[in-house]
Amino acid sequence: MSRNSWNKPSTRTHYFMLPNEIFSLNLSAGELAIYAYLLYLENRKTHECYPSYKTIGAAVGISSRNTVKKYVDMLEEKRLITTCPTKLSTAYGLRNGNLLYHIEPIILAIQYRDYIAKQRIEAEHERLQVRRILQRQHRMNVNWRARLERRNTN
């Protein structure tokens, strides 16, 4: 083995890439683990996969189905994934299947995060403006009352 063999590209194909930008989205450990697992499972052409909550939980070490669902909902809220319910055809008829997960481009999640941050800043700015107006009106009312009292005492 050569001294510089560590920096040669791997010939192994059993890996997946996690975008660096994912760390700028402030994901919790559970969200990050589930997102990474979904990326691991995704079809590279369709960007879809369909594991059950039980399968996801077993893979990432979360025993509660509700906790897995909570993290999936949070990933969906952050626009990292979209889900779609599926139906399963059995001899007894149709029944609910696993969710179909579609991994969205990371740029959509970043743009959504920035949009939400901008909305929060604008809302805070508006609150501050209203507060200043109310304080100004309050000072004017106090001054007006003081003038009236002075007139009445004279």
CSV table of C-alpha atoms in Angstrom, one decimal:
chain,number,residue,atom,x,y,z
A,1,MET,CA,0.0,0.0,0.0
A,2,SER,CA,1.4,3.4,-1.0
A,3,ARG,CA,2.0,6.2,1.5
A,4,ASN,CA,-0.6,8.5,-0.2
A,5,SER,CA,-3.3,5.9,-0.7
A,6,TRP,CA,-5.5,7.7,1.8
A,7,ASN,CA,-6.3,10.6,-0.5
A,8,LYS,CA,-7.3,8.5,-3.6
A,9,PRO,CA,-11.0,8.4,-4.5
A,10,SER,CA,-12.7,5.3,-3.1
A,11,THR,CA,-13.9,2.7,-5.6
A,12,ARG,CA,-16.7,1.7,-3.2
A,13,THR,CA,-20.1,2.8,-4.2
A,14,HIS,CA,-22.0,2.2,-1.0
A,15,TYR,CA,-22.2,5.6,0.4
A,16,PHE,CA,-24.3,8.7,0.2
A,17,MET,CA,-23.6,12.4,0.5
A,18,LEU,CA,-25.0,14.7,3.2
A,19,PRO,CA,-25.1,18.3,2.0
A,20,ASN,CA,-22.9,20.7,4.1
A,21,GLU,CA,-25.8,23.2,4.2
A,22,ILE,CA,-27.8,20.8,6.4
A,23,PHE,CA,-25.8,22.0,9.4
A,24,SER,CA,-26.9,25.6,8.9
A,25,LEU,CA,-30.6,24.6,9.4
A,26,ASN,CA,-30.3,24.0,13.2
A,27,LEU,CA,-31.7,20.5,13.0
A,28,SER,CA,-32.1,18.5,16.2
A,29,ALA,CA,-30.2,15.2,16.5
A,30,GLY,CA,-33.3,13.2,15.8
A,31,GLU,CA,-34.2,15.3,12.7
A,32,LEU,CA,-30.6,15.0,11.4
A,33,ALA,CA,-30.5,11.2,12.0
A,34,ILE,CA,-33.8,10.7,10.2
A,35,TYR,CA,-32.9,13.0,7.3
A,36,ALA,CA,-29.6,11.2,6.9
A,37,TYR,CA,-31.4,7.8,6.9
A,38,LEU,CA,-33.9,9.0,4.3
A,39,LEU,CA,-31.0,10.2,2.1
A,40,TYR,CA,-29.4,6.8,2.6
A,41,LEU,CA,-32.5,5.0,1.4
A,42,GLU,CA,-33.5,7.4,-1.4
A,43,ASN,CA,-33.6,6.4,-5.0
A,44,ARG,CA,-31.0,8.6,-6.6
A,45,LYS,CA,-33.1,9.2,-9.7
A,46,THR,CA,-36.5,9.8,-8.2
A,47,HIS,CA,-35.3,11.1,-4.8
A,48,GLU,CA,-38.0,9.0,-3.2
A,49,CYS,CA,-38.1,6.3,-0.6
A,50,TYR,CA,-40.9,4.6,1.5
A,51,PRO,CA,-39.7,3.2,4.8
A,52,SER,CA,-42.2,2.8,7.7
A,53,TYR,CA,-41.9,4.7,10.9
A,54,LYS,CA,-40.9,1.5,12.6
A,55,THR,CA,-38.1,0.9,10.1
A,56,ILE,CA,-36.8,4.5,10.5
A,57,GLY,CA,-37.0,4.2,14.3
A,58,ALA,CA,-35.1,0.9,14.3
A,59,ALA,CA,-32.4,2.3,12.0
A,60,VAL,CA,-31.8,5.5,14.0
A,61,GLY,CA,-32.4,4.2,17.5
A,62,ILE,CA,-35.8,5.8,18.3
A,63,SER,CA,-38.2,3.3,19.8
A,64,SER,CA,-41.4,5.5,19.7
A,65,ARG,CA,-43.4,5.7,16.5
A,66,ASN,CA,-44.8,9.0,17.7
A,67,THR,CA,-41.3,10.5,18.1
A,68,VAL,CA,-40.3,9.4,14.6
A,69,LYS,CA,-43.6,11.0,13.3
A,70,LYS,CA,-42.8,14.2,15.2
A,71,TYR,CA,-39.3,14.4,13.6
A,72,VAL,CA,-40.7,13.6,10.1
A,73,ASP,CA,-43.3,16.3,10.5
A,74,MET,CA,-40.6,18.8,11.6
A,75,LEU,CA,-38.5,17.9,8.5
A,76,GLU,CA,-41.5,18.4,6.4
A,77,GLU,CA,-42.2,21.8,8.0
A,78,LYS,CA,-38.7,22.8,7.3
A,79,ARG,CA,-39.2,21.9,3.6
A,80,LEU,CA,-36.5,19.2,3.6
A,81,ILE,CA,-38.9,16.5,2.6
A,82,THR,CA,-42.5,16.0,1.4
A,83,THR,CA,-44.6,13.0,2.2
A,84,CYS,CA,-47.5,11.4,0.4
A,85,PRO,CA,-49.7,8.6,1.8
A,86,THR,CA,-49.8,5.4,-0.2
A,87,LYS,CA,-52.3,2.5,-0.5
A,88,LEU,CA,-51.5,-1.1,-0.5
A,89,SER,CA,-53.6,-3.6,-2.4
A,90,THR,CA,-54.2,-6.9,-0.6
A,91,ALA,CA,-56.5,-9.8,-1.0
A,92,TYR,CA,-58.9,-8.2,1.5
A,93,GLY,CA,-58.9,-4.8,-0.4
A,94,LEU,CA,-57.0,-1.6,-0.1
A,95,ARG,CA,-55.3,-0.6,3.1
A,96,ASN,CA,-52.9,2.2,4.1
A,97,GLY,CA,-49.3,1.7,3.1
A,98,ASN,CA,-46.1,3.5,4.2
A,99,LEU,CA,-45.6,7.2,3.5
A,100,LEU,CA,-43.8,8.0,0.3
A,101,TYR,CA,-40.9,10.4,1.2
A,102,HIS,CA,-39.6,12.8,-1.4
A,103,ILE,CA,-36.3,14.4,-0.6
A,104,GLU,CA,-36.4,18.1,-1.7
A,105,PRO,CA,-33.4,20.0,-2.9
A,106,ILE,CA,-31.6,21.5,0.1
A,107,ILE,CA,-31.8,25.0,-1.5
A,108,LEU,CA,-35.6,25.0,-0.9
A,109,ALA,CA,-35.1,24.5,2.8
A,110,ILE,CA,-32.5,27.2,3.0
A,111,GLN,CA,-34.7,29.7,1.1
A,112,TYR,CA,-37.6,28.8,3.3
A,113,ARG,CA,-35.5,29.3,6.5
A,114,ASP,CA,-34.3,32.7,5.2
A,115,TYR,CA,-37.9,33.7,4.3
A,116,ILE,CA,-39.1,32.8,7.8
A,117,ALA,CA,-36.2,34.7,9.4
A,118,LYS,CA,-37.1,37.8,7.2
A,119,GLN,CA,-40.7,37.6,8.2
A,120,ARG,CA,-39.7,37.5,11.9
A,121,ILE,CA,-37.5,40.5,11.5
A,122,GLU,CA,-40.2,42.4,9.7
A,123,ALA,CA,-42.7,41.6,12.4
A,124,GLU,CA,-40.4,42.6,15.1
A,125,HIS,CA,-39.6,45.9,13.3
A,126,GLU,CA,-43.3,46.6,13.0
A,127,ARG,CA,-43.9,45.8,16.7
A,128,LEU,CA,-41.1,48.3,17.6
A,129,GLN,CA,-42.7,51.0,15.3
A,130,VAL,CA,-46.1,50.5,16.9
A,131,ARG,CA,-44.5,50.6,20.4
A,132,ARG,CA,-42.7,53.9,19.6
A,133,ILE,CA,-46.0,55.4,18.3
A,134,LEU,CA,-47.8,54.4,21.4
A,135,GLN,CA,-45.1,55.8,23.6
A,136,ARG,CA,-45.2,59.1,21.7
A,137,GLN,CA,-49.0,59.2,22.1
A,138,HIS,CA,-48.7,58.4,25.8
A,139,ARG,CA,-46.2,61.3,26.3
A,140,MET,CA,-48.5,63.6,24.4
A,141,ASN,CA,-51.4,62.6,26.6
A,142,VAL,CA,-49.4,63.1,29.7
A,143,ASN,CA,-48.3,66.5,28.6
A,144,TRP,CA,-51.8,67.5,27.6
A,145,ARG,CA,-53.2,66.4,31.0
A,146,ALA,CA,-50.5,68.3,32.7
A,147,ARG,CA,-51.4,71.5,30.8
A,148,LEU,CA,-55.1,71.0,31.6
A,149,GLU,CA,-54.3,70.6,35.3
A,150,ARG,CA,-52.2,73.8,35.2
A,151,ARG,CA,-55.0,75.7,33.6
A,152,ASN,CA,-57.5,74.4,36.0
A,153,THR,CA,-55.3,75.3,39.0
A,154,ASN,CA,-54.8,78.9,37.8
